[in-house]
PDB file of C-alpha atoms in Angstrom:
ATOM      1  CA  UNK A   1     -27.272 -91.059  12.273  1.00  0.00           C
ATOM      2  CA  UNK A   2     -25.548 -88.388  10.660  1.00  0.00           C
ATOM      3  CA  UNK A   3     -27.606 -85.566   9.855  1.00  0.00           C
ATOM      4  CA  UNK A   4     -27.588 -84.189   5.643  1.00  0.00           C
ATOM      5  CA  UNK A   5     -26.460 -81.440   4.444  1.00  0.00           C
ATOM      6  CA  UNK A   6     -28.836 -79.148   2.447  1.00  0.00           C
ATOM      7  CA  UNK A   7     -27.928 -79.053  -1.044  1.00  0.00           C
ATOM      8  CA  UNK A   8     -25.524 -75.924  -1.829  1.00  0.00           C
ATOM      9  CA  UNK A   9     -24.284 -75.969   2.143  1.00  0.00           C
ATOM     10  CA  UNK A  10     -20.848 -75.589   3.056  1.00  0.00           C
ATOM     11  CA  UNK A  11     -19.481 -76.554   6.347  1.00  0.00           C
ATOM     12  CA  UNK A  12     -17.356 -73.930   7.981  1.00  0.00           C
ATOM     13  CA  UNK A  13     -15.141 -74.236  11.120  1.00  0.00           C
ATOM     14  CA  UNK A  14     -16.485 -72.205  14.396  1.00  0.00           C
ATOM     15  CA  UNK A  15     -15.055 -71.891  18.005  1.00  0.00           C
ATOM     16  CA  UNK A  16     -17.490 -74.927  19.139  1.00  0.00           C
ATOM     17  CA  UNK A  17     -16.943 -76.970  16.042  1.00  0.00           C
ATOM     18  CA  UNK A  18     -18.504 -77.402  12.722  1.00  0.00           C
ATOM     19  CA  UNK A  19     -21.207 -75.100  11.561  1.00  0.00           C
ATOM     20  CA  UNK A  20     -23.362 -74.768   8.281  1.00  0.00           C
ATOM     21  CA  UNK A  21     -23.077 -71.782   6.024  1.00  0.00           C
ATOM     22  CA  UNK A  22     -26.155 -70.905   3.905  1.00  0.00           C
ATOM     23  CA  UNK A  23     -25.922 -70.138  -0.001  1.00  0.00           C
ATOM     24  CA  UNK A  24     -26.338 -66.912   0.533  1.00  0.00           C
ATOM     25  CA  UNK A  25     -23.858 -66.470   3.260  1.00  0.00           C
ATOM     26  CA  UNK A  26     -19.921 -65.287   3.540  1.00  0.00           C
ATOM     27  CA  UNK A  27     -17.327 -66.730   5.390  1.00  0.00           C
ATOM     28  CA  UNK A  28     -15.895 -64.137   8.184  1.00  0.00           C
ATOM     29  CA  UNK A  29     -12.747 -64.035   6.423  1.00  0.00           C
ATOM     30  CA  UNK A  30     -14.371 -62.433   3.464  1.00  0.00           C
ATOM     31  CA  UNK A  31     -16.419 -60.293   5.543  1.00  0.00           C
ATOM     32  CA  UNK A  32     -13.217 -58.752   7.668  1.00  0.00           C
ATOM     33  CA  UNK A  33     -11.526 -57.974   4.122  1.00  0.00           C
ATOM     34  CA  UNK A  34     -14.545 -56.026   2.734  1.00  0.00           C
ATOM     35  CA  UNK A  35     -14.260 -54.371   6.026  1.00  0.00           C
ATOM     36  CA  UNK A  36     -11.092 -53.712   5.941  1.00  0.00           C
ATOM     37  CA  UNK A  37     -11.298 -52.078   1.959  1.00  0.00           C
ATOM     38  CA  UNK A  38     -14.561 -49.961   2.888  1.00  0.00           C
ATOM     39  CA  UNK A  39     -12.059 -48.228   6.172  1.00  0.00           C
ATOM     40  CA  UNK A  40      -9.563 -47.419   3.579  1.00  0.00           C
ATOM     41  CA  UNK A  41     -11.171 -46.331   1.388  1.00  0.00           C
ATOM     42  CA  UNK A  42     -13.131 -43.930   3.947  1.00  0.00           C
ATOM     43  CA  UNK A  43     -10.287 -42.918   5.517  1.00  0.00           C
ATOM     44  CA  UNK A  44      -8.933 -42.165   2.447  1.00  0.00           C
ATOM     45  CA  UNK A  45     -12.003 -39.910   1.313  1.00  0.00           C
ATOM     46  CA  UNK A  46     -11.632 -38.033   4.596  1.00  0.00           C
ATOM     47  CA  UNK A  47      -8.660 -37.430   4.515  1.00  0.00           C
ATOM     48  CA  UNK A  48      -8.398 -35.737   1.024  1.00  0.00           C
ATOM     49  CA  UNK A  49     -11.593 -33.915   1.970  1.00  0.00           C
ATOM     50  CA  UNK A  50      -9.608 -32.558   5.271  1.00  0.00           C
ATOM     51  CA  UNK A  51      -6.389 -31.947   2.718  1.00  0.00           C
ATOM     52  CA  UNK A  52      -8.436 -29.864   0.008  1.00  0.00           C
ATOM     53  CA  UNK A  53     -10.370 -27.835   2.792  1.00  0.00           C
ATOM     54  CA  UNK A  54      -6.862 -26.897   4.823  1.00  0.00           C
ATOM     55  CA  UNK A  55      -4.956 -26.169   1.394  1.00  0.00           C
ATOM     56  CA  UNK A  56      -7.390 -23.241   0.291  1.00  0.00           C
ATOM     57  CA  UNK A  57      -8.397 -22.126   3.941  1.00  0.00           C
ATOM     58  CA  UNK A  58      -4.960 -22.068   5.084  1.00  0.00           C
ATOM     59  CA  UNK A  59      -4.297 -19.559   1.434  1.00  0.00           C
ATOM     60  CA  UNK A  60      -7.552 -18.182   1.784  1.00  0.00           C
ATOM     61  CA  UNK A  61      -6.469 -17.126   5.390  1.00  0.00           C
ATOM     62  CA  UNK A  62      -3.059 -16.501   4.092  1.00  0.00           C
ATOM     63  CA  UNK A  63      -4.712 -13.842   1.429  1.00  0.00           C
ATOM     64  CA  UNK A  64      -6.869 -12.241   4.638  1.00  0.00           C
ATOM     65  CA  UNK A  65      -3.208 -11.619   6.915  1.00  0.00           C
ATOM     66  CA  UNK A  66      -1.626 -10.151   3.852  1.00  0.00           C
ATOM     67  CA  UNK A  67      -4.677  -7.428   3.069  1.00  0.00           C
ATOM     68  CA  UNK A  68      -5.049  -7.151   6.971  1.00  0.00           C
ATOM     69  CA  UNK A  69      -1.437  -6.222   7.054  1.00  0.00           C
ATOM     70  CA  UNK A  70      -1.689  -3.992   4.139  1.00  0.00           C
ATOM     71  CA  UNK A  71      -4.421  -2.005   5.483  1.00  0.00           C
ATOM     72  CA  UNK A  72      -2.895  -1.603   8.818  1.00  0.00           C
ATOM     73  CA  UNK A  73      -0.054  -0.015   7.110  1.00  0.00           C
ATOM     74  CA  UNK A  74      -2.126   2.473   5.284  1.00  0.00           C
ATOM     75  CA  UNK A  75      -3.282   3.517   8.582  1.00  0.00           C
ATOM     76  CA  UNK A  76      -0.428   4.184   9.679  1.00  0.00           C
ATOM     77  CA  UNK A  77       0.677   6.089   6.964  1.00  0.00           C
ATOM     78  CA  UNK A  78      -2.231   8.480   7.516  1.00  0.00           C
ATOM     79  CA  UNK A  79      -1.456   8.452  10.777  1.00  0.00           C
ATOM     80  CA  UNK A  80       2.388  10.105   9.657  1.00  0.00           C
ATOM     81  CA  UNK A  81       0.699  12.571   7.309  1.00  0.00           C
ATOM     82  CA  UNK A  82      -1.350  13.663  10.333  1.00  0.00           C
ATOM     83  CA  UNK A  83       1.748  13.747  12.372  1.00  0.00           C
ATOM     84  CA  UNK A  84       3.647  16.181   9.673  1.00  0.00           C
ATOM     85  CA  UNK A  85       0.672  17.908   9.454  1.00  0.00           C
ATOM     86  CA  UNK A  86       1.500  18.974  12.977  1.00  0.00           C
ATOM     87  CA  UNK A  87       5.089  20.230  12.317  1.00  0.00           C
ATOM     88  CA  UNK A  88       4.000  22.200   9.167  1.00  0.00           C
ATOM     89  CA  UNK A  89       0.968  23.670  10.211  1.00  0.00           C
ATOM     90  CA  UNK A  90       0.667  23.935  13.687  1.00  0.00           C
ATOM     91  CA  UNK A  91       4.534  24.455  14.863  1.00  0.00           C
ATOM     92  CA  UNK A  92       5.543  20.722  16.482  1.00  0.00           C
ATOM     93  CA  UNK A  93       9.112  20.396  16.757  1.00  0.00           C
ATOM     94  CA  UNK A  94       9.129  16.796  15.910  1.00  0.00           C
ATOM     95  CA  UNK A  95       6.408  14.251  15.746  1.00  0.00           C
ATOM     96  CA  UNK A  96       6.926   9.926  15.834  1.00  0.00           C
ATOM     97  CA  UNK A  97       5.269   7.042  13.769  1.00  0.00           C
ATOM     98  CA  UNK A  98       5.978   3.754  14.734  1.00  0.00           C
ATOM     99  CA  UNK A  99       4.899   1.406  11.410  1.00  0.00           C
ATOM    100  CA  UNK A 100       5.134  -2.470  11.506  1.00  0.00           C
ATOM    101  CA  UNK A 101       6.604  -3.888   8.693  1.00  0.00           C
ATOM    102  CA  UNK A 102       6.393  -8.058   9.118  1.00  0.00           C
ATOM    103  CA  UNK A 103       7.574  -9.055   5.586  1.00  0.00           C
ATOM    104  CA  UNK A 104       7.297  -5.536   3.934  1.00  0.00           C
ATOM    105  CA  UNK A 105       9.952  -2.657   3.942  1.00  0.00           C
ATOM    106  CA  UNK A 106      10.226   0.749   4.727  1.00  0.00           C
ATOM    107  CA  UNK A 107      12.190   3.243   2.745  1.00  0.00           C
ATOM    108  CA  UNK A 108      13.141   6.843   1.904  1.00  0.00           C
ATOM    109  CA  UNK A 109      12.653   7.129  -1.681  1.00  0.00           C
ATOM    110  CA  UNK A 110      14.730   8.521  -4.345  1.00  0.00           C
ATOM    111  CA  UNK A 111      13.516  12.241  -4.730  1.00  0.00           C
ATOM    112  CA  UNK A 112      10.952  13.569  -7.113  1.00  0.00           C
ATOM    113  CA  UNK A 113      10.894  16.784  -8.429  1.00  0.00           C
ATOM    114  CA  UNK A 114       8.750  19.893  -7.753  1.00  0.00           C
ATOM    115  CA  UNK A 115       8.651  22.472  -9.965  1.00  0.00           C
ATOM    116  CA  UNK A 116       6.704  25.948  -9.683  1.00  0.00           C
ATOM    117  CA  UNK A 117       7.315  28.316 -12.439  1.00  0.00           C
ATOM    118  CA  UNK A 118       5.787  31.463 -13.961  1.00  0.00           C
ATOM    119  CA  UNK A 119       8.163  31.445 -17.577  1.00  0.00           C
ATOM    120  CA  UNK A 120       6.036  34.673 -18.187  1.00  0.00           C
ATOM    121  CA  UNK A 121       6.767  36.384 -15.271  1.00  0.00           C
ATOM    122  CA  UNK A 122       8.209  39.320 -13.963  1.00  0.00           C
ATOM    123  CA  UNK A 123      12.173  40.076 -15.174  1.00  0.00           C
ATOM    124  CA  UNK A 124      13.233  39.471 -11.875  1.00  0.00           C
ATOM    125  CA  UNK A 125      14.300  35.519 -12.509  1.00  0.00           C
ATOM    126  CA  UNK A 126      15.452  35.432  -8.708  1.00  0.00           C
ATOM    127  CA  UNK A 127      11.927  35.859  -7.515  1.00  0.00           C
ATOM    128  CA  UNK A 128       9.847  33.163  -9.483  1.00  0.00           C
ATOM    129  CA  UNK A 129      11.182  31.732 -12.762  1.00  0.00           C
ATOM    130  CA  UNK A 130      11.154  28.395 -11.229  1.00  0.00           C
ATOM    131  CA  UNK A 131      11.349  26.697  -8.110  1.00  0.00           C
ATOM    132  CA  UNK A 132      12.468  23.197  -8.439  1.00  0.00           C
ATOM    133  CA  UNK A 133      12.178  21.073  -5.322  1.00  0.00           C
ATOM    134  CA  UNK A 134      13.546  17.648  -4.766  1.00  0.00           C
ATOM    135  CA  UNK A 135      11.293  16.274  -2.214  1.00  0.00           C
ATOM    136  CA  UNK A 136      12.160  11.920  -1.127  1.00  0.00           C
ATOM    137  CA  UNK A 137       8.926  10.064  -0.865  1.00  0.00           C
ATOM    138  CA  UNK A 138       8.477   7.804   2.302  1.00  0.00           C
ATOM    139  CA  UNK A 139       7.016   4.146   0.662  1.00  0.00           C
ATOM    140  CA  UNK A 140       5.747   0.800   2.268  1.00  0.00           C
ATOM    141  CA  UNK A 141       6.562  -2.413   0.253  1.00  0.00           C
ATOM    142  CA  UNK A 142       5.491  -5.429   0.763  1.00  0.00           C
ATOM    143  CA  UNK A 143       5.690  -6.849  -2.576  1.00  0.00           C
ATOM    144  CA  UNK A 144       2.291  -6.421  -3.885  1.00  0.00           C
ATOM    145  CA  UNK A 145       0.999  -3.361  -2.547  1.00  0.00           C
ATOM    146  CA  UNK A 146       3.645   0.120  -2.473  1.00  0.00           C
ATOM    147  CA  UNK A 147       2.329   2.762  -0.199  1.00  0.00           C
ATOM    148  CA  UNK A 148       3.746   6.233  -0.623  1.00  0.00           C
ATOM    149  CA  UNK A 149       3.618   9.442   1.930  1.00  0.00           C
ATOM    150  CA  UNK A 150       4.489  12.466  -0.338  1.00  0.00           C
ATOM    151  CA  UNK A 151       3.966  16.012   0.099  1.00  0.00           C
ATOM    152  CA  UNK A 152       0.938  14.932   2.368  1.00  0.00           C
ATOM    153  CA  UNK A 153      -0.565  12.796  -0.447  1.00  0.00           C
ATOM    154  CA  UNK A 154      -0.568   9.132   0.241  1.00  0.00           C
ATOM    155  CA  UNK A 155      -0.793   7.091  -2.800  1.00  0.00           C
ATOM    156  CA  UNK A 156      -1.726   2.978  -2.661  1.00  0.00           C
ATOM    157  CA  UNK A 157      -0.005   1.875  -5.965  1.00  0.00           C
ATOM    158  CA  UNK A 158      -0.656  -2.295  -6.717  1.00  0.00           C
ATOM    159  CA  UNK A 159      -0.246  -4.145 -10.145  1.00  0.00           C
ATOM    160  CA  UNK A 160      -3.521  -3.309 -11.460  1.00  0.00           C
ATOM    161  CA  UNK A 161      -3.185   0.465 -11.086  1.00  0.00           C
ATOM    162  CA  UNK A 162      -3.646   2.394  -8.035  1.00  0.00           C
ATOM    163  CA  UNK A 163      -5.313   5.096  -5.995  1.00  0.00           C
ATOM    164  CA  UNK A 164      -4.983   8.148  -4.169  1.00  0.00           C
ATOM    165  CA  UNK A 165      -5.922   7.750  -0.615  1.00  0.00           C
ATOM    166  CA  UNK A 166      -5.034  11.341   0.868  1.00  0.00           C
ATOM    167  CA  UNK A 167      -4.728  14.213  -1.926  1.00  0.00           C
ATOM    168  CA  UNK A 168      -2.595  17.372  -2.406  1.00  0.00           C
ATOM    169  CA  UNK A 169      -3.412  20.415  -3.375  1.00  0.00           C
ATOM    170  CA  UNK A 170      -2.580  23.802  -3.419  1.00  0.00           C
ATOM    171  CA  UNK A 171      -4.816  26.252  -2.061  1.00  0.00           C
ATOM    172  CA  UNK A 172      -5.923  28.394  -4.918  1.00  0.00           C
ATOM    173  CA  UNK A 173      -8.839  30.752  -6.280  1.00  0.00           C
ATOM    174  CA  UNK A 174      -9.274  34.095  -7.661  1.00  0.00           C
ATOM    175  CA  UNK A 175      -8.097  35.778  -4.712  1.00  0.00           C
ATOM    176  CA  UNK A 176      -4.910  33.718  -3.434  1.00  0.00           C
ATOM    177  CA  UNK A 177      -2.606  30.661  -4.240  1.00  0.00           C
ATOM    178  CA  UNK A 178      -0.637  29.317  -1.495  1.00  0.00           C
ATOM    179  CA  UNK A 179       1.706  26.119  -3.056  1.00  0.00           C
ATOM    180  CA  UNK A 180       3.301  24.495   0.550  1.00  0.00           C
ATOM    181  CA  UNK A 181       5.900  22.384  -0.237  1.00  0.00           C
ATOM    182  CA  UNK A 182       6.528  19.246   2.810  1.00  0.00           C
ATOM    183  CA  UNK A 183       9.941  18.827   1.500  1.00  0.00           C
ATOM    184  CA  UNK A 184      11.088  15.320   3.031  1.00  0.00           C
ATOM    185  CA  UNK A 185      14.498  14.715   3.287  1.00  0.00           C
ATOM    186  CA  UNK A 186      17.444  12.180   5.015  1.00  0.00           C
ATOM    187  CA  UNK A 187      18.254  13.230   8.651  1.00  0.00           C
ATOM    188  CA  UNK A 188      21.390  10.869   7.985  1.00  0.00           C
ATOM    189  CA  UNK A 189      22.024  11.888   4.447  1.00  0.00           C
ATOM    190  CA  UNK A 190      22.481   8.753   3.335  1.00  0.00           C
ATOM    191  CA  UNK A 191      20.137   5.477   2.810  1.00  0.00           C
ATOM    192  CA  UNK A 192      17.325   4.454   4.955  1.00  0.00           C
ATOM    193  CA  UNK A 193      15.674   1.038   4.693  1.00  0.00           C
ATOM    194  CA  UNK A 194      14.824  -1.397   6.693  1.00  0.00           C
ATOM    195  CA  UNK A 195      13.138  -4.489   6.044  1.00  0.00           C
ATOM    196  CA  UNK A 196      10.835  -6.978   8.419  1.00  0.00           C
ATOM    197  CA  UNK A 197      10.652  -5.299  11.651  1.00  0.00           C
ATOM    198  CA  UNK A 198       8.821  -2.751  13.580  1.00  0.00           C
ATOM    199  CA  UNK A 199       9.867   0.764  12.836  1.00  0.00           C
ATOM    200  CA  UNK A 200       9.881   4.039  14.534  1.00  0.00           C
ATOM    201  CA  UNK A 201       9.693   7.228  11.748  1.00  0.00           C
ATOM    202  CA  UNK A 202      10.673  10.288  13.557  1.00  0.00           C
ATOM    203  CA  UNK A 203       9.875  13.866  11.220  1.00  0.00           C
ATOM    204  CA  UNK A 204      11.455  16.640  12.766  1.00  0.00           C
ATOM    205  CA  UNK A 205      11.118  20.153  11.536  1.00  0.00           C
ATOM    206  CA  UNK A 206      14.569  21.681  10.129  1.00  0.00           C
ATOM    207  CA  UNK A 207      12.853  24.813   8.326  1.00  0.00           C
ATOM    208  CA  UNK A 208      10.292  27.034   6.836  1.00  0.00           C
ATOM    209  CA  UNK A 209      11.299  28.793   4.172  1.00  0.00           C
ATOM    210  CA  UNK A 210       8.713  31.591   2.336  1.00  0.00           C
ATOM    211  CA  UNK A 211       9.869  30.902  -1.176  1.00  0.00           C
ATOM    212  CA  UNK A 212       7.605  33.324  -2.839  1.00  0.00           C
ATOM    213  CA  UNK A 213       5.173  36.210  -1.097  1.00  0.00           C
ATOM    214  CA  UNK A 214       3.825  38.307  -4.064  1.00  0.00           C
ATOM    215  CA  UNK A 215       0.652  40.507  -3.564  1.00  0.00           C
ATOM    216  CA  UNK A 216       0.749  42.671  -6.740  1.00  0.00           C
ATOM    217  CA  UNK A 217      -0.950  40.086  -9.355  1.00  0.00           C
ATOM    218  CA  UNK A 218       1.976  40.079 -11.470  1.00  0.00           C
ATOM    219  CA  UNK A 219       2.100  36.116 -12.005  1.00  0.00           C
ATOM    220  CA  UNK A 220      -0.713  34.826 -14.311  1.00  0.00           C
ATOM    221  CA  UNK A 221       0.778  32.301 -16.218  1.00  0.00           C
ATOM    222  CA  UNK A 222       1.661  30.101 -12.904  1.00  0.00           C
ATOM    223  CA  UNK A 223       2.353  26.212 -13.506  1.00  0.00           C
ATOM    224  CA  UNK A 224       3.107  23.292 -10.873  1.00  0.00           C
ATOM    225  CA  UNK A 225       5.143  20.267 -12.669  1.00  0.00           C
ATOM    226  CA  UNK A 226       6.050  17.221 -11.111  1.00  0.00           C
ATOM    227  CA  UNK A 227       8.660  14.315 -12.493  1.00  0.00           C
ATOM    228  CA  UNK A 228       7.309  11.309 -10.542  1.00  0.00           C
ATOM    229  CA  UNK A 229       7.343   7.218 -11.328  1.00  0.00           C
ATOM    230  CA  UNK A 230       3.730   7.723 -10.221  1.00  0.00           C
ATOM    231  CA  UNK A 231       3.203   9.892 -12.809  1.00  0.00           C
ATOM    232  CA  UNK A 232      -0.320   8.870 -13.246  1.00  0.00           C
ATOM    233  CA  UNK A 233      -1.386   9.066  -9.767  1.00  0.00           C
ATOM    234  CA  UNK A 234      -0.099  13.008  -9.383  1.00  0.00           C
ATOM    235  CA  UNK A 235      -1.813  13.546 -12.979  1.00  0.00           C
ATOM    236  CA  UNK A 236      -5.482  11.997 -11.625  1.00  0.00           C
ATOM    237  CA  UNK A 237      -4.927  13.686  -8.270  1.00  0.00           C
ATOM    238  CA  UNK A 238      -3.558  17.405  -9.682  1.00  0.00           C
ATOM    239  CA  UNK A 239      -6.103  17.063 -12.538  1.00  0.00           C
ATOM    240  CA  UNK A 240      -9.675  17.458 -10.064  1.00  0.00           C
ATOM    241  CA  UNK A 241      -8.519  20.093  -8.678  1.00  0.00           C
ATOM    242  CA  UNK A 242     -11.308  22.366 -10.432  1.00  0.00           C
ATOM    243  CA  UNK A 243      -8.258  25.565 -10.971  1.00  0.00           C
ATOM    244  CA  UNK A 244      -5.586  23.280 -12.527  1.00  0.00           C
ATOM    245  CA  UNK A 245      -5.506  21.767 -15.959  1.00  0.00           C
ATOM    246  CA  UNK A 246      -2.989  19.115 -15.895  1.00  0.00           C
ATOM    247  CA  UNK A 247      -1.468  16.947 -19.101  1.00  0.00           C
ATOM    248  CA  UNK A 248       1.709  14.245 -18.610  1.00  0.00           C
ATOM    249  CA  UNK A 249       4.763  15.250 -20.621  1.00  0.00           C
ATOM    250  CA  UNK A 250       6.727  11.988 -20.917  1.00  0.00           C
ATOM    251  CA  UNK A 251       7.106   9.273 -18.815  1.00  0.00           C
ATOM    252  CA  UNK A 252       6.757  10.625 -15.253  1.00  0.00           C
ATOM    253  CA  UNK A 253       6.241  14.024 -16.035  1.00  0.00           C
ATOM    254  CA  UNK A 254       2.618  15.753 -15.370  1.00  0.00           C
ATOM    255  CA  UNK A 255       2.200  19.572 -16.195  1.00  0.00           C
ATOM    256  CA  UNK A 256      -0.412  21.623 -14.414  1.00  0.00           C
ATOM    257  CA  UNK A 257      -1.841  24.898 -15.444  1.00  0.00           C
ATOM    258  CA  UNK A 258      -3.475  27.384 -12.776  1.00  0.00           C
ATOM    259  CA  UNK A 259      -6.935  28.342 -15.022  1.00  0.00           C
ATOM    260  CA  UNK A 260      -7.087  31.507 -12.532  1.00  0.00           C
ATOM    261  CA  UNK A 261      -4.700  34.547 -12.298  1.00  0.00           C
ATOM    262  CA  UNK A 262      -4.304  35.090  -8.143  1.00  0.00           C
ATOM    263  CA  UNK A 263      -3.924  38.272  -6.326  1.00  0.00           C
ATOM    264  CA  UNK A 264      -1.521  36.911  -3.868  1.00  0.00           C
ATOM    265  CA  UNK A 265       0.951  33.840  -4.155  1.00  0.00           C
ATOM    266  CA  UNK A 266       2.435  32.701  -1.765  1.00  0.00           C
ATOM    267  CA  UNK A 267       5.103  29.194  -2.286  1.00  0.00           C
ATOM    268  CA  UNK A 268       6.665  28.045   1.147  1.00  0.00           C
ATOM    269  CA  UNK A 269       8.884  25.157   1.702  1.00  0.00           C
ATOM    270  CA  UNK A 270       8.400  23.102   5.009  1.00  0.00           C
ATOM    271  CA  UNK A 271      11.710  21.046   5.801  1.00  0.00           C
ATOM    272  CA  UNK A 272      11.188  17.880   6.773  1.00  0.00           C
ATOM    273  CA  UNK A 273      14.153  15.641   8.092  1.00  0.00           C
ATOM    274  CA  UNK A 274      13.284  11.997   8.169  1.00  0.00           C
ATOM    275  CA  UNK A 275      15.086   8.720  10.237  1.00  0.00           C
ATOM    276  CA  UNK A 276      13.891   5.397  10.786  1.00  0.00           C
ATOM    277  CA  UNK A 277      14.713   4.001  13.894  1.00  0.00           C
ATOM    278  CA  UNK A 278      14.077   0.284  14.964  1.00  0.00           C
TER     279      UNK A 278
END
């Protein structure tokens, strides 16, 4: 006697033959497709999770190697400023920074221009009128970021505005001004860049020239100009130095007033020659 179904039974076929399936109950077809849809659709989830997280750490990391790289290089430009530092005030022959570059460059600036001038002066013109000096900044590129070794200043100059790292000043007070000039030149007279690599910058010391030496007090209208692209950063830096008022005068021009009248002044010129080599 054949045995009845219960009502709402389906028969289904299993390895050992016919088997009931209950109303509530799915076939295993229908249970290896939902299987199948909930992997994808996991996988899929995971796998954009993994692609969103790689995307911003691999920029976020990106970001990090950039400033990494940009900081290293300022440290190595105080690291030259230290070096001609050596030549200019304690008598090295020649000092060497080695500077790597990865996707930055390194050049040897067009010149700015120095100028120290009394126009109230003596009448001997020869002496101190003015002194114009054409000094070649050294500056790190990498795009984003310029950093600039200038008459021992270093200057970090970005998009948003800049700073000034390392300062110049002349020595001055009531009793003395002493204006030294790190004039920075070409030892190849013509360009120097070089892009991408690992770079050796060799200062050697061509000459020191007094420029002025005056011990009477006859120069009390004394003024130090400079015609720079980073006209702003000179003007900030020139401007806290608490015996200089300093106002810009066109685009790159800043003009600086000595608010004392020294006994002595004193304006010497340290000759710098400058070469890359890779």
């Amino acid at each position: 006697m054949t045995p009845r179904r219960p009502p709402g039974a389906a028969e289904r076929r299993s390895d050992d033959g016919w088997g009931r399936v209950g109303p509530g109950e799915r076939g295993s077809a229908e249970r290896g497709v939902s299987d199948l849809v909930g992997f994808v659709l996991v996988f899929s989830l995971i796998a954009a999770v993994v692609s969103i997280v790689s995307l911003a750490g691999l920029s976020s990391l990106e970001d990090a190697r950039d400033a990494q790289q940009t900081d290293n290089a300022e440290l190595a430009m105080e690291v030259l400023s230290d070096n001609v530092a050596d030549i200019t005030e304690r008598g090295a022959p020649s000092r060497a920074t080695e500077i790597s570059l990865s996707d930055a460059s390194l050049t040897l600036a067009d010149p700015i221009q120095v100028e120290v001038r009394d126009p109230t002066g003596p009448p001997d013109e020869s002496f101190l009128a003015t002194r114009t000096f054409n000094v070649r900044p050294v500056v790190y590129d990498d795009g984003d970021t310029q950093l600039v070794y200038v008459m021992g200043a270093i200057f970090r100059a970005e998009r948003q505005g800049g700073t000034v790292v390392q300062p110049w000043s002349p020595v001055v007070d009531s009793d003395r001004m002493m204006v030294q000039v790190v004039n920075t030149g070409s030892a190849t007279d013509g360009l120097q860049l070089i892009e991408s690599s690992t770079v050796l910058v060799r200062a050697n010391g061509n000459q020191r020239v007094v420029v002025a030496a005056d011990e009477t007090g006859a120069y009390d209208d004394i003024w130090i100009n400079v015609t720079s692209p980073r006209r702003d950063l000179w003007h900030r830096m020139l401007d806290d130095h608490p015996a200089m008022d300093c106002s810009t005068a066109g685009p790159e021009t800043v003009e600086c007033e000595v608010t004392v009248d020294p006994q002595d002044l004193y304006v010497v010129e340290h000759r710098i020659a400058v070469d890359f080599e890779k």
